Structures are given as C-alpha cells and as structure tokens.
C-alpha cells in the first residue's frame, strides 16, 4: 500500500499542520510497513503533474485547495480544489468527498445544510464586505466565513452594540478579504467531537474544553493565544455526552463525512448543544492536535506516540476499507498492522 500525501505552504493555515506534522505522519506510516511520499505543491500544475507521474494507491490531502497564502485560507477559485481534481482522475482519497470538502470550508454552507436537516445550529447572518447589520438585542458573535485554527477569534468577537458589531465586521472584512458571519453567541460549554471511521465501525469521541477562569477576561473562547499557551485541556463530558454523540452522528451523516472529521459545538443560553463548525481536515500535529488529545483520553495507558500511530492508522484503514482497496496498484497487500480492530470504550 502506498499513500501519497499532498501538501503545500498552506498546510498549517488550512488546519492539518505544517511540514513537520506531515513528516511525522510519514514516519508512522513507514513504521507500519507501508510506503508514503509527500507531494509538496505550489500551484495546480505541480499538483496535476505529480498526480499523473507518481505511483500510489490512495491520496491524503492536507489542503482543501492549492494556495500560496500562508496567512489565512481565503476564498479559492473553482479550479484549485484538490478533491475535485482527484475526482476528475478517479483517484481514491482519504477524507470527505469533494462536494463535502467545499461545504465544510464554508461555515455558512455547513450551517445551512445542517439547519435544513433539523440539526441544531446557531442563528447566523452572512455579511459581505461593504455591508453591515444592526441588531436589536446583544451579544452577537462575529467570525470569518472561511477560516480555521481560530483565525480572527478573540474576546472582541463577542460584540455588544451596533458600533462594536460594525467595527468587528470591518476587521474581518479588511483582514481576511471575505464575508463575515454574525452568529448567535453561544455562552455555554464548548465540546469538540472526533468522528473516526465509517458505518458500523464509526467511533464518535466527544470531549469538553476546559479553560481556567484566569486564562480569559470575560468569554471562554478557543483563541490562538490560549491554544499556543496550552491553556485549554480536555475531559470526557459527563453532562451532555449522549447529546453530543447523537448530534455529531447526525451532522456527520447529513454532511456525508468520511474517515476523520472533528465537530465543534457549544451550548446555547438554554444549555442545548448547537454545531458551530465541522472540520473536514482536522489538525494532526503529533503533540497537540485536538484529535490526538481526544484519542489519548479514550486510550489511557498508551504513550502519546502509540496514540498518534493508532489515530493515523485508524483514519487510513477506514479509507482503505471504504474504497475497498484490498489489493494495491503497487501490488502489495494491505498491511495487517494497519487493521485496527480494538474497541475504544
Ligand atoms: N456562535 C459562537 N458562539 C460562541 N463562541 C463561538 C461561536 N462560534 C465560534 N465560537 C468560538 O470561536 C472558536 C473558533 O470558531 P470555529 O467556528 O470553531 O472556527 P475555527 O475553529 O475554524 O477557527 C470556537 O472554538 C469557539 O470558541
Ligand atoms: Mg473550530
């Protein structure tokens, strides 16, 4: 089995992680006896040339779309979407399919589809550059429509007046060159749920974010600052475990997700969980990615390195099974070591 990993300079900003993360993933793949190669691309031509000239069985992309922007995700033109290019060539890949990838990077499209399917989501307005909105009641939450990794999020994202709202909209429009979302502020706990595997093998692993009161002024939000300083820890939720599992399951089904996604949700003013985001390419940093930390909480007694390796193998074997790649274009059998069968809980 040979895996081709596609990445580029936007790998970190699009959520997966930097080149070091990718190299760590390659290391655990090699340790399992499989082959892996990195295709680092700067533009669409390099991607197509690599896809057409290399030999591999399945692709794993760290990129939603090919981009030179290391600072933010931004809005991609149509021809740059990696999963679309893979579909055009009939190449199997790990993770959600092309249509779902486009939906997941667009928080407004995700919310729309979930709302139509009666999955609880916050009230949300899309505000384009040059436009604004006035509200009768406050607070509201303002964030970019297409970003990841808490870009543009701080306690100033919670606005209390028309003036604050306008100023935050200007900030999002000027910084990220894209529409902003004005969302119902969800004041309760925040959960993040790793969804691994497919069908009857799917594992849904919720954790609650724990942020010490001394780490923030007024609003406990997942900000870059708190993430960098490791001020957010995770626990298996007791209070709303079943609600989180049911919500994540439903969201993953409605959005037709595969292999590995991570869903963020928060409690509204009544304590009811609502989905704020579905990550189609969750972070895979071998030390501090949330998927790894979640996996470790559900596999106590294993080292961090073992947990990382199990997580990577679970994602890969889920995709191999889903694509029914029992043989291999490079004529080696699926590695037994990669078939993770052990139960989680
Ligand atoms: N409607 C909301 N109400 C309260 N907090 C929110 C809301 N939307 C996002 N947040 C906070 O902002 C963080 C980042 O938002 P999210 O939509 O998950 O985007 P991303 O993780 O892609 O940057 C969340 O983890 C949460 O702490
Ligand atoms: Mg998020």
mmCIF file of N, CA and C and ligand atoms in Angstrom, residues 107 122 141 143 147-151 153 158 183-187 190 209 220-223 227 262 264 266 276-277 279 290, ligand 1:
data_model
loop_
_atom_site.group_PDB
_atom_site.id
_atom_site.type_symbol
_atom_site.label_atom_id
_atom_site.label_comp_id
_atom_site.label_asym_id
_atom_site.label_seq_id
_atom_site.Cartn_x
_atom_site.Cartn_y
_atom_site.Cartn_z
ATOM 1 N N UNK A 107 -18.392 27.905 6.400
ATOM 2 C CA UNK A 107 -19.207 27.711 7.609
ATOM 3 C C UNK A 107 -20.664 28.081 7.366
ATOM 4 N N UNK A 122 -26.552 27.615 15.400
ATOM 5 C CA UNK A 122 -26.899 28.970 15.836
ATOM 6 C C UNK A 122 -27.546 29.786 14.712
ATOM 7 N N UNK A 141 -21.897 37.104 17.951
ATOM 8 C CA UNK A 141 -20.521 36.608 17.746
ATOM 9 C C UNK A 141 -20.150 36.829 16.278
ATOM 10 N N UNK A 143 -17.333 36.244 13.173
ATOM 11 C CA UNK A 143 -16.148 35.460 12.765
ATOM 12 C C UNK A 143 -16.072 35.386 11.243
ATOM 13 N N UNK A 147 -12.508 30.569 7.492
ATOM 14 C CA UNK A 147 -11.210 30.313 8.130
ATOM 15 C C UNK A 147 -11.204 29.073 9.020
ATOM 16 N N UNK A 148 -10.062 28.877 9.701
ATOM 17 C CA UNK A 148 -9.842 27.695 10.534
ATOM 18 C C UNK A 148 -8.882 28.121 11.634
ATOM 19 N N UNK A 149 -8.550 27.224 12.561
ATOM 20 C CA UNK A 149 -7.493 27.487 13.541
ATOM 21 C C UNK A 149 -7.747 28.754 14.361
ATOM 22 N N UNK A 150 -9.008 29.083 14.598
ATOM 23 C CA UNK A 150 -9.398 30.261 15.397
ATOM 24 C C UNK A 150 -8.882 31.577 14.825
ATOM 25 N N UNK A 151 -8.642 31.621 13.518
ATOM 26 C CA UNK A 151 -8.205 32.884 12.895
ATOM 27 C C UNK A 151 -9.306 33.928 13.070
ATOM 28 N N UNK A 153 -10.408 35.167 15.827
ATOM 29 C CA UNK A 153 -11.233 34.982 17.029
ATOM 30 C C UNK A 153 -10.500 35.543 18.248
ATOM 31 N N UNK A 158 -17.040 38.816 20.497
ATOM 32 C CA UNK A 158 -18.367 38.954 21.129
ATOM 33 C C UNK A 158 -18.688 40.444 21.186
ATOM 34 N N UNK A 183 -23.215 35.650 14.324
ATOM 35 C CA UNK A 183 -23.855 34.432 14.839
ATOM 36 C C UNK A 183 -24.415 34.637 16.231
ATOM 37 N N UNK A 184 -25.464 33.913 16.527
ATOM 38 C CA UNK A 184 -25.968 33.830 17.903
ATOM 39 C C UNK A 184 -24.777 33.465 18.807
ATOM 40 N N UNK A 185 -24.553 34.257 19.843
ATOM 41 C CA UNK A 185 -23.468 33.928 20.773
ATOM 42 C C UNK A 185 -23.917 32.761 21.660
ATOM 43 N N UNK A 186 -23.104 31.713 21.694
ATOM 44 C CA UNK A 186 -23.431 30.511 22.482
ATOM 45 C C UNK A 186 -22.596 30.560 23.755
ATOM 46 N N UNK A 187 -23.226 30.836 24.903
ATOM 47 C CA UNK A 187 -22.458 31.137 26.114
ATOM 48 C C UNK A 187 -22.003 29.928 26.924
ATOM 49 N N UNK A 190 -18.066 24.394 25.640
ATOM 50 C CA UNK A 190 -17.715 24.034 24.260
ATOM 51 C C UNK A 190 -17.221 22.599 24.227
ATOM 52 N N UNK A 209 -14.063 21.219 26.350
ATOM 53 C CA UNK A 209 -12.904 22.120 26.521
ATOM 54 C C UNK A 209 -12.946 22.692 27.928
ATOM 55 N N UNK A 220 -14.949 32.530 27.651
ATOM 56 C CA UNK A 220 -14.075 31.366 27.435
ATOM 57 C C UNK A 220 -14.183 30.872 25.989
ATOM 58 N N UNK A 221 -13.299 31.369 25.146
ATOM 59 C CA UNK A 221 -13.335 31.008 23.722
ATOM 60 C C UNK A 221 -12.052 30.281 23.355
ATOM 61 N N UNK A 222 -12.117 29.477 22.314
ATOM 62 C CA UNK A 222 -10.903 28.811 21.817
ATOM 63 C C UNK A 222 -10.168 29.810 20.925
ATOM 64 N N UNK A 223 -9.192 30.506 21.501
ATOM 65 C CA UNK A 223 -8.429 31.506 20.741
ATOM 66 C C UNK A 223 -7.022 30.959 20.465
ATOM 67 N N UNK A 227 -4.550 28.488 22.802
ATOM 68 C CA UNK A 227 -4.053 27.227 22.232
ATOM 69 C C UNK A 227 -2.523 27.183 22.301
ATOM 70 N N UNK A 262 -13.751 16.507 12.635
ATOM 71 C CA UNK A 262 -13.904 16.941 14.027
ATOM 72 C C UNK A 262 -14.962 18.029 14.083
ATOM 73 N N UNK A 264 -17.088 20.930 16.149
ATOM 74 C CA UNK A 264 -17.136 21.823 17.311
ATOM 75 C C UNK A 264 -18.585 22.193 17.595
ATOM 76 N N UNK A 266 -21.292 24.132 20.822
ATOM 77 C CA UNK A 266 -21.382 24.842 22.108
ATOM 78 C C UNK A 266 -22.819 24.854 22.572
ATOM 79 N N UNK A 276 -21.213 24.446 15.723
ATOM 80 C CA UNK A 276 -20.658 25.690 15.173
ATOM 81 C C UNK A 276 -19.729 25.435 13.988
ATOM 82 N N UNK A 277 -19.188 24.226 13.900
ATOM 83 C CA UNK A 277 -18.246 24.003 12.801
ATOM 84 C C UNK A 277 -17.969 22.520 12.620
ATOM 85 N N UNK A 279 -14.926 20.294 10.883
ATOM 86 C CA UNK A 279 -13.594 20.351 10.263
ATOM 87 C C UNK A 279 -13.394 19.153 9.339
ATOM 88 N N UNK A 290 -5.988 18.417 18.470
ATOM 89 C CA UNK A 290 -7.123 18.021 19.304
ATOM 90 C C UNK A 290 -7.519 16.572 19.048
HETATM 91 N N1 LIG B 1 -21.504 31.217 17.790
HETATM 92 C C1 LIG B 1 -20.496 31.154 18.660
HETATM 93 N N2 LIG B 1 -20.697 31.443 19.967
HETATM 94 C C2 LIG B 1 -19.679 31.379 20.862
HETATM 95 N N3 LIG B 1 -18.407 31.080 20.535
HETATM 96 C C3 LIG B 1 -18.148 30.785 19.243
HETATM 97 C C4 LIG B 1 -19.165 30.786 18.261
HETATM 98 N N4 LIG B 1 -18.601 30.431 17.067
HETATM 99 C C5 LIG B 1 -17.297 30.220 17.317
HETATM 100 N N5 LIG B 1 -17.017 30.433 18.630
HETATM 101 C C6 LIG B 1 -15.682 30.334 19.272
HETATM 102 O O1 LIG B 1 -14.677 30.579 18.315
HETATM 103 C C7 LIG B 1 -13.857 29.405 18.141
HETATM 104 C C8 LIG B 1 -13.474 29.236 16.677
HETATM 105 O O2 LIG B 1 -14.656 29.154 15.901
HETATM 106 P P1 LIG B 1 -14.931 27.981 14.886
HETATM 107 O O3 LIG B 1 -16.242 28.269 14.242
HETATM 108 O O4 LIG B 1 -14.748 26.663 15.529
HETATM 109 O O5 LIG B 1 -13.811 28.233 13.775
HETATM 110 P P2 LIG B 1 -12.329 27.651 13.537
HETATM 111 O O6 LIG B 1 -12.047 26.625 14.608
HETATM 112 O O7 LIG B 1 -12.425 27.078 12.188
HETATM 113 O O8 LIG B 1 -11.439 28.838 13.603
HETATM 114 C C9 LIG B 1 -14.705 28.264 18.683
HETATM 115 O O9 LIG B 1 -13.896 27.189 19.084
HETATM 116 C C10 LIG B 1 -15.433 28.936 19.830
HETATM 117 O O10 LIG B 1 -14.632 29.039 20.993
#
